[in-house]
Coordinates of C-alpha atoms and ligand atoms in Angstrom, one line a residue:
M1 CA 0.0 0.2 -0.3
E2 CA 1.2 3.4 -1.0
I3 CA 1.4 5.9 1.8
S4 CA 0.9 9.6 1.1
E5 CA 3.7 12.2 1.9
Q6 CA 1.5 13.8 4.5
I7 CA 0.5 10.6 6.7
K8 CA 4.3 9.7 6.4
K9 CA 5.2 12.8 7.8
E10 CA 2.7 12.4 10.9
T11 CA 3.1 8.4 11.4
D12 CA 7.1 8.5 10.9
P13 CA 7.7 9.1 14.7
I14 CA 5.5 6.5 15.8
Y15 CA 6.8 4.1 13.5
Q16 CA 10.6 5.0 14.7
K17 CA 9.5 4.2 18.4
I18 CA 7.9 0.7 17.6
S19 CA 9.7 -0.5 14.5
K20 CA 11.4 -3.1 16.8
V21 CA 8.1 -4.6 17.5
V22 CA 6.1 -3.9 14.3
P23 CA 7.2 -5.3 11.2
E24 CA 7.5 -2.7 8.4
I25 CA 5.0 -4.6 5.9
E26 CA 2.6 -4.4 8.5
W27 CA 3.1 -0.5 9.0
A28 CA 1.9 0.2 5.6
F29 CA -1.6 -0.8 6.6
H30 CA -1.6 0.5 9.9
A31 CA -0.2 4.1 9.1
P32 CA -3.4 5.2 7.0
L33 CA -5.5 4.1 9.6
I34 CA -3.7 5.6 12.7
H35 CA -3.6 9.0 10.7
K36 CA -7.6 8.8 10.3
I37 CA -8.4 7.8 13.8
N38 CA -6.2 10.5 14.9
Q39 CA -7.8 13.1 12.9
L40 CA -11.6 11.8 13.5
K41 CA -10.7 11.8 17.3
K42 CA -9.8 15.5 17.1
E43 CA -13.0 16.5 15.3
K44 CA -15.1 14.6 17.4
N45 CA -13.8 15.4 20.8
A46 CA -13.0 11.7 21.6
V47 CA -10.5 10.1 23.8
I48 CA -9.0 6.7 23.3
L49 CA -8.3 4.9 26.4
A50 CA -6.4 1.7 25.7
H51 CA -5.6 -1.0 28.1
N52 CA -1.6 -2.4 28.4
Y53 CA -2.7 -5.7 26.4
Q54 CA -3.5 -3.6 23.3
T55 CA -1.3 -4.2 20.4
P56 CA 1.8 -1.7 20.0
E57 CA 0.1 0.2 16.9
I58 CA -3.1 1.0 19.0
F59 CA -1.0 1.3 22.2
H60 CA 1.6 3.7 20.9
G61 CA -0.2 4.9 17.7
I62 CA -3.6 6.1 18.8
A63 CA -3.9 5.7 22.7
D64 CA -4.3 9.0 24.7
I65 CA -4.2 7.0 27.7
A66 CA -2.9 3.4 27.9
A67 CA -2.9 1.7 31.3
D68 CA -4.1 -0.8 33.7
S69 CA -7.5 -1.4 34.5
L70 CA -7.6 0.6 37.7
A71 CA -6.1 3.8 36.0
L72 CA -8.5 3.4 32.9
A73 CA -11.5 3.6 35.3
V74 CA -9.9 6.9 36.9
E75 CA -9.2 8.2 33.4
A76 CA -12.7 7.6 32.5
E77 CA -13.8 9.7 35.2
K78 CA -11.8 12.5 34.5
T79 CA -12.0 13.1 31.1
N80 CA -13.8 16.1 29.2
A81 CA -14.1 14.5 26.1
D82 CA -17.4 13.7 24.3
I83 CA -17.0 10.2 23.4
I84 CA -14.8 7.4 24.8
I85 CA -13.8 4.7 23.0
L86 CA -12.4 1.9 25.0
C87 CA -9.7 -0.2 23.5
G88 CA -10.0 -3.4 25.7
V89 CA -12.6 -5.8 26.7
H90 CA -16.3 -5.2 27.6
F91 CA -15.9 -4.9 31.3
M92 CA -13.5 -2.3 31.0
A93 CA -15.7 -0.3 28.8
E94 CA -18.5 -0.8 31.1
T95 CA -16.5 0.1 34.1
A96 CA -15.7 3.4 31.8
K97 CA -19.5 4.3 31.8
L98 CA -20.2 3.5 35.2
M99 CA -17.6 6.2 36.2
N100 CA -18.8 8.7 33.5
P101 CA -22.6 7.8 32.8
N102 CA -23.5 10.8 30.9
K103 CA -20.6 10.2 28.1
K104 CA -21.0 8.0 25.1
V105 CA -18.6 5.1 25.5
L106 CA -18.0 2.6 22.5
L107 CA -16.3 -0.6 22.3
P108 CA -14.9 -1.2 19.1
D109 CA -16.0 -5.0 19.4
M110 CA -18.8 -6.2 21.2
G111 CA -17.5 -9.8 21.5
A112 CA -14.4 -8.7 23.5
G113 CA -15.5 -10.4 26.6
C114 CA -13.5 -12.1 29.4
S115 CA -13.5 -15.4 30.8
L116 CA -13.3 -14.1 34.4
A117 CA -16.4 -11.6 33.8
S118 CA -18.2 -15.0 32.3
S119 CA -17.4 -17.1 34.9
I120 CA -20.2 -15.5 37.3
T121 CA -23.5 -14.0 37.5
G122 CA -25.6 -11.7 39.5
K123 CA -27.6 -14.6 40.5
D124 CA -24.5 -16.1 41.8
V125 CA -23.5 -13.2 44.0
R126 CA -27.0 -13.3 45.5
M127 CA -26.9 -17.1 46.1
L128 CA -23.4 -16.3 48.0
K129 CA -25.0 -13.4 50.0
E130 CA -27.4 -16.0 51.0
K131 CA -25.2 -18.5 52.1
Y132 CA -22.8 -16.2 54.0
P133 CA -25.3 -13.4 55.5
G134 CA -23.5 -10.1 56.4
V135 CA -20.1 -10.9 54.8
P136 CA -19.0 -8.0 52.6
V137 CA -18.7 -8.9 48.5
V138 CA -15.3 -7.6 47.1
T139 CA -15.6 -7.8 43.3
Y140 CA -12.8 -7.8 40.7
V141 CA -13.7 -5.5 38.1
N142 CA -13.5 -8.0 35.4
T143 CA -17.0 -8.6 36.1
S144 CA -20.1 -7.6 34.3
A145 CA -21.9 -4.5 35.7
E146 CA -24.7 -6.8 37.1
V147 CA -22.3 -8.4 39.3
K148 CA -20.7 -5.4 40.3
S149 CA -24.2 -3.9 41.4
E150 CA -24.7 -6.8 43.6
S151 CA -21.1 -6.0 45.3
D152 CA -20.1 -3.8 48.2
I153 CA -17.0 -2.6 46.6
C154 CA -15.1 -3.6 43.6
C155 CA -11.0 -4.0 43.2
T156 CA -8.4 -4.5 40.6
S157 CA -5.0 -6.3 40.5
A158 CA -3.5 -3.0 41.9
N159 CA -5.5 -2.4 44.9
A160 CA -7.0 -5.7 45.8
I161 CA -5.2 -6.3 49.3
K162 CA -5.8 -2.4 50.4
V163 CA -9.6 -3.0 49.3
V164 CA -9.9 -6.1 51.2
E165 CA -8.3 -4.6 54.3
S166 CA -10.3 -1.6 54.1
L167 CA -13.4 -3.1 54.9
G168 CA -12.6 -4.0 58.7
S169 CA -14.1 -7.4 58.6
D170 CA -12.5 -10.6 59.5
K171 CA -14.0 -12.6 56.3
V172 CA -14.9 -11.3 52.7
I173 CA -16.2 -13.0 49.8
F174 CA -13.8 -12.3 46.9
L175 CA -14.9 -12.9 43.3
P176 CA -14.6 -14.4 40.8
D177 CA -10.7 -15.0 40.2
Q178 CA -9.8 -18.3 42.4
Y179 CA -6.3 -17.7 41.8
M180 CA -6.2 -13.8 42.8
A181 CA -8.2 -14.9 45.7
K182 CA -5.1 -17.4 46.8
Y183 CA -2.7 -14.5 46.4
V184 CA -4.9 -11.8 48.2
Q185 CA -5.0 -14.8 50.8
S186 CA -1.4 -15.0 50.9
K187 CA -1.0 -11.6 52.0
T188 CA -3.6 -10.8 54.6
K189 CA -5.2 -12.1 57.7
V190 CA -8.9 -11.5 56.5
K191 CA -10.6 -14.9 55.6
I192 CA -11.1 -15.1 51.7
I193 CA -14.1 -16.8 50.3
S194 CA -13.3 -17.4 46.7
W195 CA -15.1 -18.4 43.5
V196 CA -14.0 -20.7 40.7
G197 CA -13.0 -18.2 37.7
T198 CA -9.9 -18.1 36.2
C199 CA -8.4 -16.2 33.3
I200 CA -7.6 -18.2 30.3
V201 CA -4.4 -16.3 29.6
H202 CA -2.8 -16.6 33.1
E203 CA -3.9 -20.0 34.1
K204 CA -1.8 -21.5 31.2
F205 CA 1.6 -20.5 32.6
S206 CA 3.4 -23.3 34.8
A207 CA 6.0 -23.1 37.5
Q208 CA 8.2 -25.5 35.5
E209 CA 8.4 -22.9 32.5
I210 CA 9.8 -20.3 35.0
K211 CA 12.3 -22.6 36.3
D212 CA 13.3 -23.5 32.7
I213 CA 13.7 -20.1 31.7
K214 CA 15.5 -19.0 35.1
K215 CA 18.1 -22.0 34.6
Q216 CA 18.6 -20.8 31.2
N217 CA 19.0 -16.9 32.1
P218 CA 20.6 -16.8 35.5
N219 CA 19.8 -13.1 36.1
I220 CA 16.5 -12.9 34.8
K221 CA 13.8 -11.1 36.8
V222 CA 10.2 -12.8 36.3
L223 CA 7.4 -10.7 36.9
T224 CA 3.8 -12.3 37.5
H225 CA 0.4 -10.9 37.2
P226 CA -1.9 -12.2 40.4
E227 CA -4.0 -13.8 37.9
C228 CA -1.5 -16.5 37.5
P229 CA -1.8 -19.8 39.8
P230 CA 0.0 -19.7 43.2
E231 CA 2.9 -21.9 42.2
V232 CA 3.8 -19.7 39.2
I233 CA 3.7 -16.8 41.5
A234 CA 5.9 -18.4 43.9
A235 CA 8.5 -18.9 41.5
S236 CA 8.6 -15.1 40.4
D237 CA 10.4 -12.2 41.7
F238 CA 7.7 -9.6 41.4
T239 CA 3.8 -9.7 41.3
G240 CA 1.5 -6.9 40.4
S241 CA -0.8 -5.4 38.1
T242 CA -0.4 -4.9 34.4
S243 CA 1.0 -1.5 35.2
G244 CA 2.7 -2.4 38.2
M245 CA 5.0 -4.7 36.1
S246 CA 5.3 -1.8 33.7
N247 CA 7.0 0.5 36.5
Y248 CA 9.1 -2.3 38.1
V249 CA 10.6 -2.4 34.8
K250 CA 11.1 1.4 34.3
N251 CA 12.3 1.8 37.7
N252 CA 14.6 -1.2 38.2
Q253 CA 15.9 -1.4 34.5
P254 CA 16.9 -5.3 35.0
K255 CA 19.3 -6.6 32.1
K256 CA 16.8 -9.3 31.4
V257 CA 13.0 -10.0 32.3
M258 CA 10.4 -11.8 31.4
L259 CA 6.7 -10.7 32.2
V260 CA 4.4 -13.5 32.7
T261 CA 1.3 -12.2 31.3
E262 CA -0.2 -11.5 27.7
C263 CA 2.0 -11.0 24.7
S264 CA 1.5 -7.7 23.8
M265 CA 2.5 -6.0 27.2
S266 CA 6.2 -7.4 26.5
D267 CA 6.0 -5.4 23.2
N268 CA 4.8 -2.3 24.6
V269 CA 7.1 -2.2 27.6
Q270 CA 10.3 -3.1 25.5
V271 CA 9.4 0.0 23.3
E272 CA 9.7 2.1 26.5
N273 CA 12.7 0.5 27.8
P274 CA 15.1 -0.1 25.2
N275 CA 18.2 -1.4 27.1
V276 CA 16.3 -4.1 28.6
Q277 CA 16.2 -7.8 27.0
F278 CA 12.9 -9.4 27.0
I279 CA 12.2 -12.8 27.0
K280 CA 8.7 -13.0 25.9
P281 CA 6.6 -15.9 26.8
C282 CA 3.4 -15.8 24.2
N283 CA -0.4 -16.3 25.7
L284 CA -2.6 -14.2 23.5
C285 CA -5.8 -12.9 25.1
P286 CA -8.3 -13.6 22.2
Y287 CA -10.8 -11.2 23.6
M288 CA -8.3 -8.3 23.7
K289 CA -7.0 -9.3 20.0
T290 CA -10.5 -8.8 18.7
I291 CA -9.9 -4.8 18.8
S292 CA -7.9 -3.8 15.7
L293 CA -7.6 -0.1 13.9
P294 CA -10.0 -0.7 11.2
K295 CA -12.7 -1.7 14.1
I296 CA -11.6 1.1 15.9
L297 CA -12.0 3.7 12.9
E298 CA -15.4 2.1 12.1
C299 CA -16.9 2.5 15.7
L300 CA -15.5 6.2 16.0
D301 CA -16.7 7.0 12.3
K302 CA -20.1 5.5 12.9
E303 CA -20.6 5.9 16.5
T304 CA -21.7 2.3 16.9
N305 CA -21.3 -0.2 19.8
E306 CA -22.6 2.0 22.2
I307 CA -22.4 0.7 25.9
L308 CA -25.9 1.1 27.8
I309 CA -26.5 -0.3 31.1
P310 CA -30.0 -0.1 33.0
E311 CA -30.2 2.9 35.2
L312 CA -30.9 1.0 38.1
I313 CA -27.9 -1.0 37.7
I314 CA -25.7 1.9 37.0
K315 CA -26.5 3.2 40.3
K316 CA -25.7 0.4 42.5
A317 CA -22.4 -0.7 40.4
Q318 CA -21.3 3.0 40.4
K319 CA -21.3 2.8 44.0
A320 CA -18.9 -0.4 44.1
V321 CA -16.4 1.2 41.6
E322 CA -16.5 4.5 43.3
R323 CA -15.5 3.0 46.6
M324 CA -12.8 1.2 44.9
V325 CA -11.3 4.3 43.3
A326 CA -11.3 6.4 46.6
I327 CA -9.2 3.8 48.2
G328 CA -6.4 4.1 45.2
R329 CA -3.6 1.5 44.6
N330 CA -1.9 -1.1 47.2
H331 CA 0.9 0.1 49.3
Ligands
LIG401 P1 -5.0 -5.0 35.2 O1 -5.8 -4.6 36.1 O2 -3.5 -5.5 35.9 O3 -4.6 -4.3 34.3 O4 -5.5 -6.4 34.3 C1 -6.4 -6.5 33.8 C2 -6.7 -7.9 33.0 O5 -7.6 -8.0 32.1 C3 -5.7 -8.6 33.4 O6 -5.8 -10.1 32.5
LIG402 FE1 -9.8 -11.5 30.9 FE2 -7.6 -12.7 31.2 FE3 -8.3 -11.7 28.9 FE4 -7.4 -10.4 30.9 S1 -6.2 -11.5 29.8 S2 -9.3 -9.7 29.7 S3 -8.5 -11.4 32.8 S4 -9.3 -13.5 29.6

């Protein structure tokens, strides 16, 4: 595809930044779309919020804010834009809507789900509340707005421990990720009652894989996400949210690192840390990967795929998310 001089001038600086992780042959397709999306964004006063798992051309090419799910929720509340395009998965777009219900929130692919979000329903939460009367419900943001509306407070991987300990209860129901629940349990005296959800990306990693990589690369730092199984977390050097991992690399500049999480994360962090060598385990999130530049352009242009949540659910779920945001990040 032939790129015009104007498009080349505007997009070349982006390509220079990400050329190590995006092949030149692909750039010929990305550049005109990036140019058009950035133009349309200005015309429509739209903001693009992208999760750390988005591909480098989205993360570095068109995102106004690229971050973990806690920061995306905070930014959604702060924005003055008329339209929010959420490049991530459905629960993230719903959370943005809860934080700013008067804005138009669009998701480029309505099929961008999440195995954790689909592991639990509002009915399941009501059943748990009946089984454990009076026990507060902490819900991971990776859930539907309906599930959030049945909860006392939300959390993300960046503040789960702090949220659990903020409640002053000796027991909490913690939903829906069983591994995140185990991780939180290992860090607190509060008794955690968990559910059976898992993330299809993080559950695939094994401790043996980490041990083998460490043997082959003696000084490597291995960073894990708390959605990983406990033995994987135990074999690692640091555990944190996606932005927590990214900040670890930025602040410590290890010679070699492995991020035990979704594939695109390593590409995005590598671009910003050229002196760090990355060993990349590759587990793709099929949901995150449904988002692409052509779909973003179409969604922004036609203003399709709007996130709509019933008023009653908004009111209840909003409280749980706002309570979480007020607590901030883990110490
Ligand atoms: P973070 O909140 O750490 O960005 O993680 C979101 C997610 O979906 C991880 O799989
Ligand atoms: Fe859900 Fe896992 Fe994908 Fe994150 S990586 S969106 S938790 S399936």
